[in-house]
Amino acid sequence: VDAYTAHHEELFSFLCSATRDRDVAEDLLQDLFLRLIRQERSGRLPDAVRPWLYRVASNLVIDRGRRLASGRRWLERLVSPESAEPADAQLLRREQASTVELALEHVSPEARVALLMSGHGFSGEEIAAAIGRSHNATRSLMSRARVTVRQHLGAEGAAP
Amino acid sequence: VNDHERILLLAAAAIDFPLALAETDELEAHLRSCTDCRSAAARLRGDAAQIASLPRRRLSDEVERRIVEAARGARPTGFRPSLVLIAAALLLAATLIGAAVAGALLLRTRELPFSLVPPSARVTAVPTSVAPTPTSTAAPSPTRPPGETWQVVTGTPSMSDLVAGGPGWVGVGGGAWTSSDGRTWTPATVDGSDSAMTAVAAGPGGYVAIGENHPTDAQGSGQIWFSADGLDWQIVGSGPAFELGPCIEGCPSMIDVAGGPKGFVAFGYRTGGATVAWFSSDGQRWETLPARTFEVAGSAVSPSGIAAGPSGFVIAGSIGSPGSDGAAFWLSPDGRIWTHTGPDRTTKPIERPFAVVAGGPGFVAVGDCWDGDKICGATAWTSPDGAAWTQRTIDASELPAFAGAAASDGDRVVAFSDAGTAVWTSDDGLTWTRHEVDAAPVSVQAAAGGDRGFIAIGLDETETVYSAWLSP
């Protein structure tokens, strides 16, 4: 409960930005804390809980974007005419996202997770450990992603 | 990449990583003399600051209640299916199993031909027919059939798919690897360093991997690689024919590939969910299959896996819209012409296959059953020829067992839960044996079978270290 109280808000925000889907973020947050509970009950509570939470959260987001989840992910995104979200509702939902979050949609889930972790105060090395890539691969991934995000922010006229 | 672009990448890298001294000198010297680059570097830092100041979101009271309830020891209620339901049930089962299966009892096998009992009964009232076998996962017995004893090897690359071949196994993910024993992995040479591979298959003349190159292309281009030996991969499919579309609330994906005597078939989803598929007779020259190849009476379709067997290629997936969808299969004897082979059932409960393999009587697909509110069990389908399918659903009291990966060695099929404590084996695709394995893989991402047995790649019990599970 202490870990939940201390970290749930920042992790939920992280997951919302990473998945761009509040329902999915809620699912993943529940899954994340249940995994922490499982660790605690099996006597394997990690020494550093916050990095562990971000590491597992990153895995959940990235794995979700990978092959095994793809069928269900896309199935849930497909909408029939009778159940389709009205276009104005979609527009409203997208407007609620900040410009930078919309720009983050243009990079892969892995890169998005990395940039968001950076925004949450993690170093490049810590991010590399979390996403399971080497120092050089993570540096390349993040620097290219930052340039891509900048290009889309510039194209949308929202540069600071 | 010209000098200015390279400097911009250096400026971006400097936000997260310390640069080498020479890089710092080069960056500073360039920025002193290039006003545009100086401005661009400042904008990159501004973007990073914007990302760091994204608004906090508040969790709904209902979700907060569920998590706190779980943390305080009560079994949470009202969790959504998918990952959460699995994890909640697993939590309860793991606790009970931990209490009952102590010490040296590392693996227990029981015949469960779809008459499963709740996890609590499974643990507290072990029937006499169960013969606990003190077979250590650290020393698999060579006398037991494949898939029943497993050995864990921690610290493997994170892979999204595997196939038997090369020196033993060929795996792909953020790169490609080969291994003769599943323990030691050698990185392969891969054309396109910023690409991620999602699936791999063996077929005529070599291996094919599919993936995307999102890190350098916001349009989400699909890519196809070919390798004669699993050691050296060249891009053989890229460009306009493989464009998937932009990432909009998730990126489009290459999903799966299969190889058989007639060639290879790969498929993926474009932005918005439209299925796109390609065929190649040799793995190197690819043609795009006609649009609407998999369309069924105007319904939305969602293929999720492909396999190749003696009668051709089979794709398993779903048709219909969420809430009124159902399993669907397609068959092609040659990889080019496809026929929807049913079943057409789209009523509740909804059964949806997640993976299909060649094995058992011909083909075996595994998935779950969803009653609209919760997962009501695991489901298996079998077919001797890919045309006529038989379906069996596991008792609703069991954990959803097949949400993860499946693999076949040609005869026997193994399946893994998405966050499981168990491995399932079947020789006919309909009668399954559940093997409770100590330190079972969590979040299995990839699995394969072959002459050397089975292998699965997933997270270990700490949820953080990718590991291999081997069953000789």
XYZ file of C-alpha atoms in Angstrom:
632
model
C 0.000 0.000 0.000
C 2.882 2.336 0.762
C 4.353 1.784 -2.684
C 0.975 2.339 -4.228
C 0.434 5.573 -2.340
C 3.870 6.863 -3.227
C 3.971 5.974 -6.904
C 0.574 5.216 -8.379
C -0.152 8.702 -9.668
C 3.115 9.158 -11.529
C 2.923 5.634 -12.916
C -0.655 6.073 -14.060
C 0.341 9.296 -15.793
C 3.310 7.513 -17.344
C 1.097 4.676 -18.584
C -1.546 7.071 -19.923
C 1.075 8.932 -21.935
C 2.782 5.718 -23.061
C -0.364 3.924 -24.219
C -2.526 6.942 -25.140
C -5.434 4.975 -23.800
C -6.813 5.517 -20.307
C -8.550 2.131 -20.158
C -5.402 0.295 -21.176
C -3.400 2.362 -18.671
C -5.791 1.359 -15.892
C -5.445 -2.290 -16.899
C -1.677 -2.094 -16.916
C -1.511 -0.212 -13.607
C -3.571 -2.895 -11.916
C -1.433 -5.579 -13.483
C 1.703 -3.751 -12.401
C 0.740 -3.475 -8.746
C -0.554 -7.035 -8.635
C 2.867 -8.127 -9.834
C 4.437 -6.075 -7.045
C 2.110 -7.684 -4.532
C 3.125 -11.082 -5.850
C 6.765 -10.166 -5.363
C 6.116 -8.986 -1.813
C 4.159 -12.096 -0.861
C 6.819 -14.370 -2.232
C 9.535 -12.555 -0.280
C 11.128 -10.971 -3.313
C 10.210 -7.336 -2.753
C 12.705 -5.364 -4.837
C 15.205 -3.184 -2.971
C 14.454 -0.191 -5.147
C 10.726 -0.269 -5.724
C 10.353 2.768 -8.001
C 12.869 1.644 -10.658
C 11.358 -1.855 -10.507
C 7.879 -0.441 -11.077
C 9.021 1.581 -14.074
C 10.956 -1.340 -15.489
C 7.980 -3.675 -15.283
C 5.625 -0.938 -16.506
C 7.912 -0.409 -19.492
C 7.902 -4.120 -20.242
C 4.116 -4.194 -20.054
C 3.781 -1.301 -22.479
C 6.390 -2.601 -24.911
C 5.230 -6.205 -24.765
C 1.713 -5.037 -25.355
C 2.875 -3.513 -28.568
C 4.502 -6.720 -29.650
C 3.181 -9.610 -31.543
C 1.436 -11.640 -28.888
C -0.909 -8.861 -27.901
C -1.452 -7.550 -31.371
C -4.489 -9.593 -32.238
C -6.428 -8.561 -29.200
C -5.112 -5.001 -29.247
C -6.308 -4.453 -32.761
C -9.475 -6.376 -32.214
C -10.358 -3.988 -29.457
C -9.565 -1.059 -31.679
C -11.758 -2.228 -34.512
C -15.145 -0.593 -34.322
C -18.343 -1.589 -36.035
C -20.740 1.042 -37.388
C -23.158 0.490 -34.518
C -20.542 0.732 -31.798
C -18.221 3.266 -33.351
C -17.191 6.201 -31.264
C -18.698 9.332 -32.780
C -16.203 11.350 -34.754
C -16.701 14.401 -32.562
C -15.966 12.291 -29.463
C -12.751 11.038 -31.038
C -11.815 14.593 -31.847
C -12.547 15.710 -28.327
C -10.507 12.874 -26.873
C -7.548 13.713 -29.043
C -7.754 17.395 -28.195
C -7.423 16.483 -24.552
C -3.976 15.152 -25.290
C -1.221 17.700 -25.186
C 0.581 18.548 -28.377
C 3.705 16.794 -27.224
C 1.749 13.610 -26.469
C 0.355 13.633 -29.984
C 3.888 14.004 -31.305
C 4.970 11.046 -29.166
C 2.487 8.899 -31.075
C 4.833 9.050 -34.028
C 7.539 6.983 -32.362
C 7.505 3.325 -31.409
C 6.169 2.194 -28.019
C 9.729 1.421 -26.970
C 10.983 4.890 -27.870
C 7.950 6.527 -26.302
C 8.535 4.643 -23.062
C 12.166 5.732 -23.088
C 11.378 9.431 -23.589
C 8.666 9.349 -20.943
C 10.999 7.661 -18.458
C 13.483 10.424 -19.151
C 10.736 12.902 -18.352
C 10.175 11.076 -15.084
C 13.777 11.631 -14.091
C 15.539 8.462 -15.162
C 18.996 8.578 -16.697
C 19.845 7.069 -20.056
C 21.580 4.166 -18.359
C 18.582 3.469 -16.141
C 16.312 3.602 -19.177
C 18.566 1.196 -21.073
C 18.304 -1.257 -18.193
C 14.535 -0.871 -18.082
C 13.906 -1.507 -21.753
C 16.557 -4.200 -22.029
C 18.680 -2.536 -24.683
C 22.373 -1.765 -24.717
C 23.756 1.685 -23.931
C 24.430 2.414 -27.592
C 21.120 1.053 -28.849
C 19.189 3.060 -26.266
C 21.115 6.214 -27.048
C 20.420 5.774 -30.750
C 16.757 4.956 -30.131
C 16.206 7.982 -27.900
C 18.145 10.540 -29.913
C 16.358 9.567 -33.124
C 13.037 9.588 -31.323
C 13.683 13.065 -29.945
C 14.434 14.331 -33.444
C 11.269 12.644 -34.771
C 9.152 14.209 -32.032
C 10.687 17.608 -32.781
C 9.878 17.237 -36.470
C 6.243 16.547 -35.664
C 6.026 19.344 -33.126
C 7.506 21.673 -35.685
C 5.153 20.444 -38.387
C 2.194 21.063 -36.136
C 3.407 24.524 -35.297
C 3.610 23.882 -31.606
C 7.252 24.469 -30.972
C 7.948 26.206 -27.690
C 23.211 11.876 -42.478
C 24.870 15.233 -43.027
C 26.867 17.175 -40.456
C 23.883 19.177 -39.212
C 21.725 16.087 -38.787
C 24.509 14.306 -36.962
C 24.960 17.278 -34.640
C 21.243 17.292 -33.957
C 21.393 13.616 -32.990
C 24.349 14.389 -30.717
C 22.411 17.245 -29.103
C 19.474 14.880 -28.577
C 21.728 12.194 -27.129
C 23.266 14.716 -24.719
C 19.897 15.124 -23.022
C 20.003 11.582 -21.657
C 23.594 10.394 -21.934
C 27.009 11.831 -21.113
C 28.871 12.384 -24.368
C 32.445 11.401 -24.979
C 34.907 14.274 -24.720
C 35.445 14.391 -28.466
C 31.703 14.412 -29.067
C 31.215 17.261 -26.606
C 33.952 19.280 -28.296
C 32.468 18.645 -31.718
C 28.959 19.533 -30.578
C 30.006 22.751 -28.862
C 32.182 23.862 -31.766
C 29.407 23.264 -34.259
C 26.760 24.997 -32.180
C 29.017 28.045 -31.798
C 29.150 28.423 -35.565
C 25.655 27.293 -36.572
C 22.755 29.434 -35.404
C 20.099 27.112 -36.800
C 21.601 24.114 -35.047
C 21.843 26.068 -31.816
C 18.150 26.863 -32.041
C 17.290 23.287 -32.945
C 19.257 21.958 -29.971
C 17.436 24.380 -27.678
C 14.096 23.183 -29.056
C 15.072 19.581 -28.350
C 15.782 20.504 -24.750
C 12.472 22.369 -24.653
C 10.660 19.272 -25.906
C 12.291 17.217 -23.140
C 11.094 19.772 -20.606
C 7.578 19.564 -22.042
C 7.598 15.789 -21.737
C 8.775 16.124 -18.134
C 5.907 18.458 -17.339
C 3.085 16.442 -18.851
C -0.006 16.686 -16.658
C -0.614 14.099 -13.986
C -3.687 11.928 -14.452
C -5.899 10.863 -11.617
C -6.860 7.235 -11.347
C -10.547 6.411 -11.057
C -11.810 5.614 -7.572
C -12.930 2.160 -8.714
C -9.518 1.102 -9.980
C -7.860 2.565 -6.905
C -10.206 0.551 -4.697
C -9.355 -2.667 -6.522
C -5.624 -2.202 -6.172
C -5.727 -1.213 -2.515
C -8.081 -4.118 -1.832
C -5.637 -6.490 -3.467
C -2.689 -5.014 -1.604
C -4.466 -5.490 1.699
C -4.943 -9.163 1.027
C -8.465 -9.470 -0.296
C -9.008 -11.052 -3.641
C -9.789 -8.118 -5.886
C -13.115 -8.051 -7.630
C -14.237 -6.534 -10.846
C -10.928 -6.614 -12.647
C -11.054 -6.469 -16.360
C -10.163 -9.637 -18.208
C -6.891 -9.791 -20.068
C -3.733 -9.197 -18.134
C -5.390 -8.143 -14.936
C -7.708 -11.081 -14.449
C -4.895 -13.445 -15.210
C -2.621 -11.727 -12.739
C -5.243 -11.621 -10.004
C -6.048 -15.279 -10.368
C -2.385 -16.089 -10.593
C -1.730 -14.211 -7.390
C -4.235 -16.311 -5.527
C -3.097 -19.538 -7.116
C 0.565 -18.774 -6.573
C -0.003 -18.181 -2.885
C -1.876 -21.423 -2.450
C 0.472 -23.394 -4.600
C 3.396 -21.994 -2.676
C 1.929 -23.268 0.558
C 1.091 -26.703 -0.739
C 3.944 -27.397 -3.037
C 6.932 -26.834 -0.874
C 10.455 -28.099 -0.873
C 11.574 -30.421 -3.538
C 8.266 -30.836 -5.347
C 9.046 -28.785 -8.364
C 6.779 -30.243 -10.950
C 3.514 -32.060 -10.790
C 1.591 -33.553 -13.639
C -2.032 -34.478 -13.823
C -4.290 -35.547 -16.629
C -6.972 -32.921 -16.980
C -9.074 -33.641 -20.033
C -11.066 -30.433 -19.756
C -12.578 -31.240 -16.389
C -10.572 -28.762 -14.433
C -11.090 -27.827 -10.822
C -10.684 -24.421 -9.213
C -7.165 -23.474 -8.156
C -8.085 -23.847 -4.494
C -9.259 -27.428 -4.962
C -6.247 -28.174 -7.051
C -3.961 -27.278 -4.216
C -5.729 -28.302 -1.081
C -7.084 -31.627 -2.264
C -4.539 -33.211 -4.502
C -6.171 -36.365 -5.846
C -4.462 -39.671 -5.385
C -4.104 -40.067 -9.119
C -1.589 -37.285 -9.029
C 1.859 -38.746 -8.755
C 4.164 -36.006 -7.549
C 7.394 -36.415 -9.373
C 10.356 -34.811 -7.676
C 11.875 -33.950 -10.986
C 13.991 -30.897 -10.600
C 13.611 -28.147 -13.121
C 17.365 -27.857 -12.814
C 17.885 -31.387 -14.071
C 15.172 -32.399 -16.493
C 14.598 -36.087 -16.776
C 15.458 -37.332 -20.220
C 12.908 -40.104 -19.866
C 9.896 -37.813 -19.727
C 8.239 -36.673 -22.920
C 9.076 -33.191 -24.152
C 7.162 -30.344 -22.567
C 6.832 -31.971 -19.148
C 10.075 -30.995 -17.456
C 11.675 -27.625 -17.874
C 14.988 -26.034 -17.094
C 15.345 -22.291 -16.711
C 18.308 -20.340 -18.055
C 18.275 -16.739 -16.868
C 19.551 -13.783 -18.798
C 18.671 -14.317 -22.440
C 17.952 -11.650 -25.041
C 14.370 -10.444 -25.139
C 12.841 -12.189 -28.135
C 9.467 -11.905 -29.745
C 9.624 -15.147 -31.720
C 11.661 -18.308 -32.173
C 11.961 -21.125 -34.636
C 13.860 -24.404 -34.680
C 16.710 -24.163 -37.148
C 20.209 -22.905 -37.749
C 22.536 -24.436 -35.205
C 19.497 -25.287 -33.061
C 17.301 -22.249 -32.563
C 16.865 -18.939 -34.333
C 15.328 -16.078 -32.338
C 14.327 -12.522 -33.241
C 13.382 -9.375 -31.358
C 15.419 -6.191 -31.184
C 17.877 -8.152 -33.310
C 18.416 -11.771 -34.282
C 20.270 -14.537 -32.477
C 21.154 -18.172 -32.916
C 21.824 -20.828 -30.334
C 22.757 -24.467 -30.461
C 21.412 -25.237 -26.991
C 19.058 -22.403 -25.977
C 21.531 -21.299 -23.311
C 24.144 -19.303 -25.139
C 22.956 -16.922 -27.834
C 25.068 -15.418 -30.590
C 23.919 -12.138 -32.151
C 23.372 -12.319 -35.883
C 24.229 -9.632 -38.405
C 21.043 -7.754 -39.249
C 20.541 -5.268 -42.065
C 18.720 -2.216 -40.667
C 20.000 -1.499 -37.191
C 16.984 0.537 -36.069
C 14.447 -2.091 -36.937
C 12.701 -4.488 -34.605
C 11.791 -7.990 -35.673
C 8.533 -9.444 -34.465
C 8.281 -12.932 -35.959
C 10.397 -15.542 -37.715
C 9.738 -18.669 -39.771
C 11.708 -21.387 -41.511
C 10.902 -22.390 -45.068
C 12.340 -23.021 -48.483
C 15.998 -22.142 -48.568
C 16.239 -20.376 -45.256
C 14.520 -18.139 -42.757
C 12.246 -15.117 -42.974
C 11.767 -12.500 -40.266
C 9.233 -9.681 -40.265
C 9.189 -6.449 -38.311
C 8.988 -2.688 -38.475
C 11.313 0.259 -38.497
C 9.364 2.723 -36.372
C 12.379 4.309 -34.683
C 13.399 5.995 -37.910
C 10.105 6.113 -39.722
C 6.965 7.479 -38.156
C 5.011 5.966 -41.010
C 5.559 2.531 -39.534
C 7.020 0.707 -42.499
C 6.960 -3.040 -42.408
C 10.113 -4.898 -43.297
C 10.970 -8.439 -44.252
C 14.383 -10.028 -43.848
C 15.778 -13.222 -45.336
C 18.642 -15.329 -44.054
C 19.971 -18.551 -45.527
C 21.493 -19.630 -42.218
C 20.048 -17.461 -39.432
C 23.400 -15.731 -39.024
C 23.221 -12.993 -41.642
C 19.941 -11.173 -42.341
C 19.265 -8.982 -45.334
C 16.220 -6.792 -45.914
C 14.287 -8.215 -48.864
C 10.982 -6.441 -48.331
C 10.612 -2.712 -47.662
C 9.252 0.413 -49.288
C 5.782 1.381 -50.503
C 4.421 -2.173 -50.702
C 5.147 -2.593 -47.008
C 3.925 0.780 -45.702
C 1.641 0.244 -42.724
C 0.586 3.813 -42.001
C 1.163 6.280 -39.175
C 1.078 5.508 -35.471
C -2.255 6.780 -34.238
C -3.018 5.657 -30.702
C -0.727 2.695 -31.237
C 1.395 1.699 -34.157
C 0.394 -0.663 -36.941
C 2.268 -3.925 -36.784
C 3.678 -6.824 -38.676
C 2.056 -9.749 -36.894
C 3.205 -13.192 -37.998
C 4.917 -15.230 -40.691
C 4.906 -18.923 -41.576
C 6.980 -21.023 -43.923
C 6.050 -24.267 -45.639
C 6.915 -26.292 -48.728
C 5.147 -23.781 -50.996
C 6.884 -20.723 -49.567
C 6.239 -18.056 -46.971
C 3.232 -15.938 -45.999
C 3.509 -12.862 -43.773
C 0.777 -10.538 -42.572
C 0.270 -7.405 -40.519
C -2.154 -4.601 -39.741
C -2.220 -1.198 -41.282
C -3.350 1.876 -39.389
C -7.017 1.358 -38.607
C -6.715 -2.419 -38.490
C -6.918 -3.454 -42.152
C -5.064 -6.716 -42.731
C -2.289 -6.769 -45.304
C -0.473 -9.953 -46.347
C 2.406 -10.929 -48.582
C 3.522 -14.160 -50.241
C 6.930 -15.375 -51.371
C 7.887 -18.716 -52.864
C 11.552 -18.325 -51.894
C 11.521 -15.836 -49.011
C 13.305 -13.220 -51.084
C 10.863 -11.969 -53.715
C 7.538 -10.860 -52.241
C 4.144 -10.036 -53.665
C 1.314 -8.286 -51.854
C -1.881 -10.294 -51.673
C -5.027 -8.550 -52.919
C -6.847 -6.288 -50.503
C -9.854 -7.928 -48.880
C -8.246 -11.355 -49.158
C -9.425 -12.126 -45.631
C -12.636 -10.131 -45.636
C -15.753 -12.029 -44.605
C -19.076 -10.541 -45.632
C -17.908 -7.062 -44.853
C -17.004 -7.956 -41.261
C -13.956 -6.606 -39.522
C -11.326 -9.323 -39.367
C -8.386 -9.684 -37.046
C -5.972 -12.504 -37.908
C -3.675 -13.263 -35.012
C -1.471 -16.180 -36.058
C -0.397 -18.276 -39.021
C 0.967 -21.802 -39.412
C 2.061 -23.976 -42.296
C 1.357 -27.696 -42.507
C 1.074 -30.443 -45.093
C -2.267 -29.149 -46.392
C -1.074 -25.598 -46.737
C -1.264 -22.427 -44.679
C -3.773 -21.713 -41.932
C -4.518 -18.348 -40.339
C -6.401 -18.140 -37.035
C -8.069 -14.994 -35.808
C -11.376 -13.303 -35.208
C -14.166 -11.756 -37.187
C -16.760 -9.266 -36.094
C -16.681 -6.339 -33.750
C -15.858 -6.362 -30.058
C -18.771 -7.860 -28.204
C -20.114 -9.722 -31.213
C -16.975 -11.324 -32.540
C -15.862 -14.911 -32.839
C -13.155 -17.253 -33.998
C -12.323 -17.441 -37.665
C -9.941 -19.528 -39.732
C -8.643 -19.173 -43.233
C -6.975 -21.868 -45.352
C -4.732 -21.619 -48.383
C -3.109 -24.569 -50.136
C -0.620 -22.328 -51.915
C -0.319 -19.156 -49.822
C -1.994 -17.004 -52.460
C -5.645 -18.009 -52.627
C -7.388 -17.989 -49.289
C -10.715 -19.413 -48.132
C -12.540 -18.552 -44.947
C -13.199 -21.926 -43.324
C -15.227 -20.807 -40.334
C -16.468 -21.293 -37.776
C -19.021 -18.546 -38.245
C -20.148 -18.543 -34.674
C -20.176 -15.030 -33.278
C -22.451 -15.467 -30.278
C -21.452 -15.349 -26.646
C -19.363 -16.662 -25.131
C -16.787 -15.360 -27.507
C -13.884 -17.649 -28.306
C -10.816 -16.091 -29.844
C -7.674 -17.939 -30.915
C -4.381 -16.196 -30.243
C -1.952 -18.668 -31.769
C -2.011 -21.555 -34.228
C 0.609 -24.225 -34.850
C 1.030 -27.249 -37.084
C 0.844 -30.235 -34.769
C -1.417 -32.817 -33.210
C -3.839 -34.089 -35.856
C -2.802 -31.351 -38.283
C -3.341 -27.889 -36.850
C -3.981 -26.754 -33.287
C -5.089 -23.258 -32.276
C -5.314 -21.976 -28.723
C -7.038 -18.959 -27.238
C -9.535 -17.925 -24.643
C -13.235 -17.620 -24.075
C -14.850 -14.350 -22.996
C -18.452 -14.112 -21.833
C -18.623 -10.359 -22.243
C -17.693 -9.661 -18.663
C -14.897 -12.027 -17.810
C -12.691 -14.694 -19.287
C -14.601 -17.953 -19.015
C -11.800 -20.338 -19.831
C -9.259 -21.464 -22.333
C -10.264 -22.748 -25.727
C -8.558 -25.059 -28.183
C -9.390 -25.832 -31.784
C -8.056 -28.661 -33.918
C -8.264 -29.507 -37.561
C -6.728 -32.333 -39.592
C -6.628 -30.227 -42.744
C -7.345 -26.592 -41.841
C -10.819 -26.863 -43.338
C -12.952 -28.517 -40.648
C -12.393 -27.422 -37.065
C -13.308 -28.960 -33.705
C -13.489 -26.719 -30.667
C -13.172 -27.488 -26.962
C -13.469 -24.987 -24.122
C -11.893 -25.535 -20.746
C -13.909 -25.239 -17.563
C -14.580 -21.639 -16.602
C -13.040 -22.138 -13.171
C -9.587 -22.612 -14.614
C -7.231 -19.801 -15.330
C -7.135 -18.738 -18.927
C -4.336 -20.949 -20.025
C -3.553 -20.177 -23.596
C -3.321 -16.446 -23.803
C 0.392 -16.595 -24.380
C 2.463 -18.549 -26.821
C 2.112 -21.991 -28.312
C 4.652 -24.258 -29.947
C 4.751 -27.643 -31.598
C 7.426 -30.185 -32.371
C 5.227 -31.613 -35.106
C 3.326 -34.024 -32.894
C 3.028 -32.641 -29.404
C 1.820 -29.094 -28.719
C 2.702 -26.990 -25.680
C 0.902 -23.831 -24.604
C 1.620 -21.248 -21.943
C -0.557 -18.899 -19.958
C 0.036 -15.195 -20.313
C 1.395 -14.936 -16.783
C 1.322 -18.549 -15.911
C 2.396 -21.030 -13.359
C 1.808 -23.877 -15.731
C 2.682 -25.385 -19.049
C 0.115 -27.382 -20.973
C 0.815 -30.230 -23.367
C -1.424 -32.038 -25.792
C -0.881 -34.734 -28.376
C -4.254 -34.358 -30.091
C -5.069 -30.710 -29.436
C -8.216 -31.537 -27.487
C -7.031 -33.386 -24.393
C -4.557 -31.305 -22.470
C -2.287 -32.139 -19.569
C -1.442 -29.369 -17.177
C 2.080 -29.334 -15.757
C 2.664 -27.074 -12.807
C 6.215 -25.885 -13.045
C 8.197 -24.223 -10.332
C 9.476 -20.849 -11.492
C 7.383 -21.064 -14.630
C 7.858 -18.405 -17.256
C 5.913 -15.202 -16.801
C 4.687 -13.313 -19.844
C 5.911 -15.831 -22.376
C 6.817 -13.904 -25.494
C 8.098 -16.631 -27.739
C 8.051 -20.402 -27.936
C 9.138 -23.022 -30.419
C 9.436 -26.756 -30.748
C 11.523 -29.102 -32.813
C 13.797 -32.083 -32.747
C 15.602 -30.640 -29.739
C 12.443 -30.305 -27.681
C 10.744 -27.071 -26.703
C 11.953 -23.624 -25.759
C 10.104 -20.603 -24.390
C 11.363 -17.073 -23.745
C 9.725 -14.949 -21.074
C 10.280 -13.011 -17.897
C 11.527 -14.787 -14.820
C 9.878 -14.752 -11.429
C 11.245 -11.274 -10.616
C 9.366 -9.954 -13.652
C 12.489 -8.191 -14.835
C 14.938 -10.697 -16.331
C 14.333 -12.372 -19.662
C 15.021 -16.069 -19.457
C 14.738 -19.248 -21.479
C 12.827 -22.334 -20.429
C 14.078 -25.501 -22.051
C 12.380 -28.852 -22.246
C 14.466 -31.483 -23.967
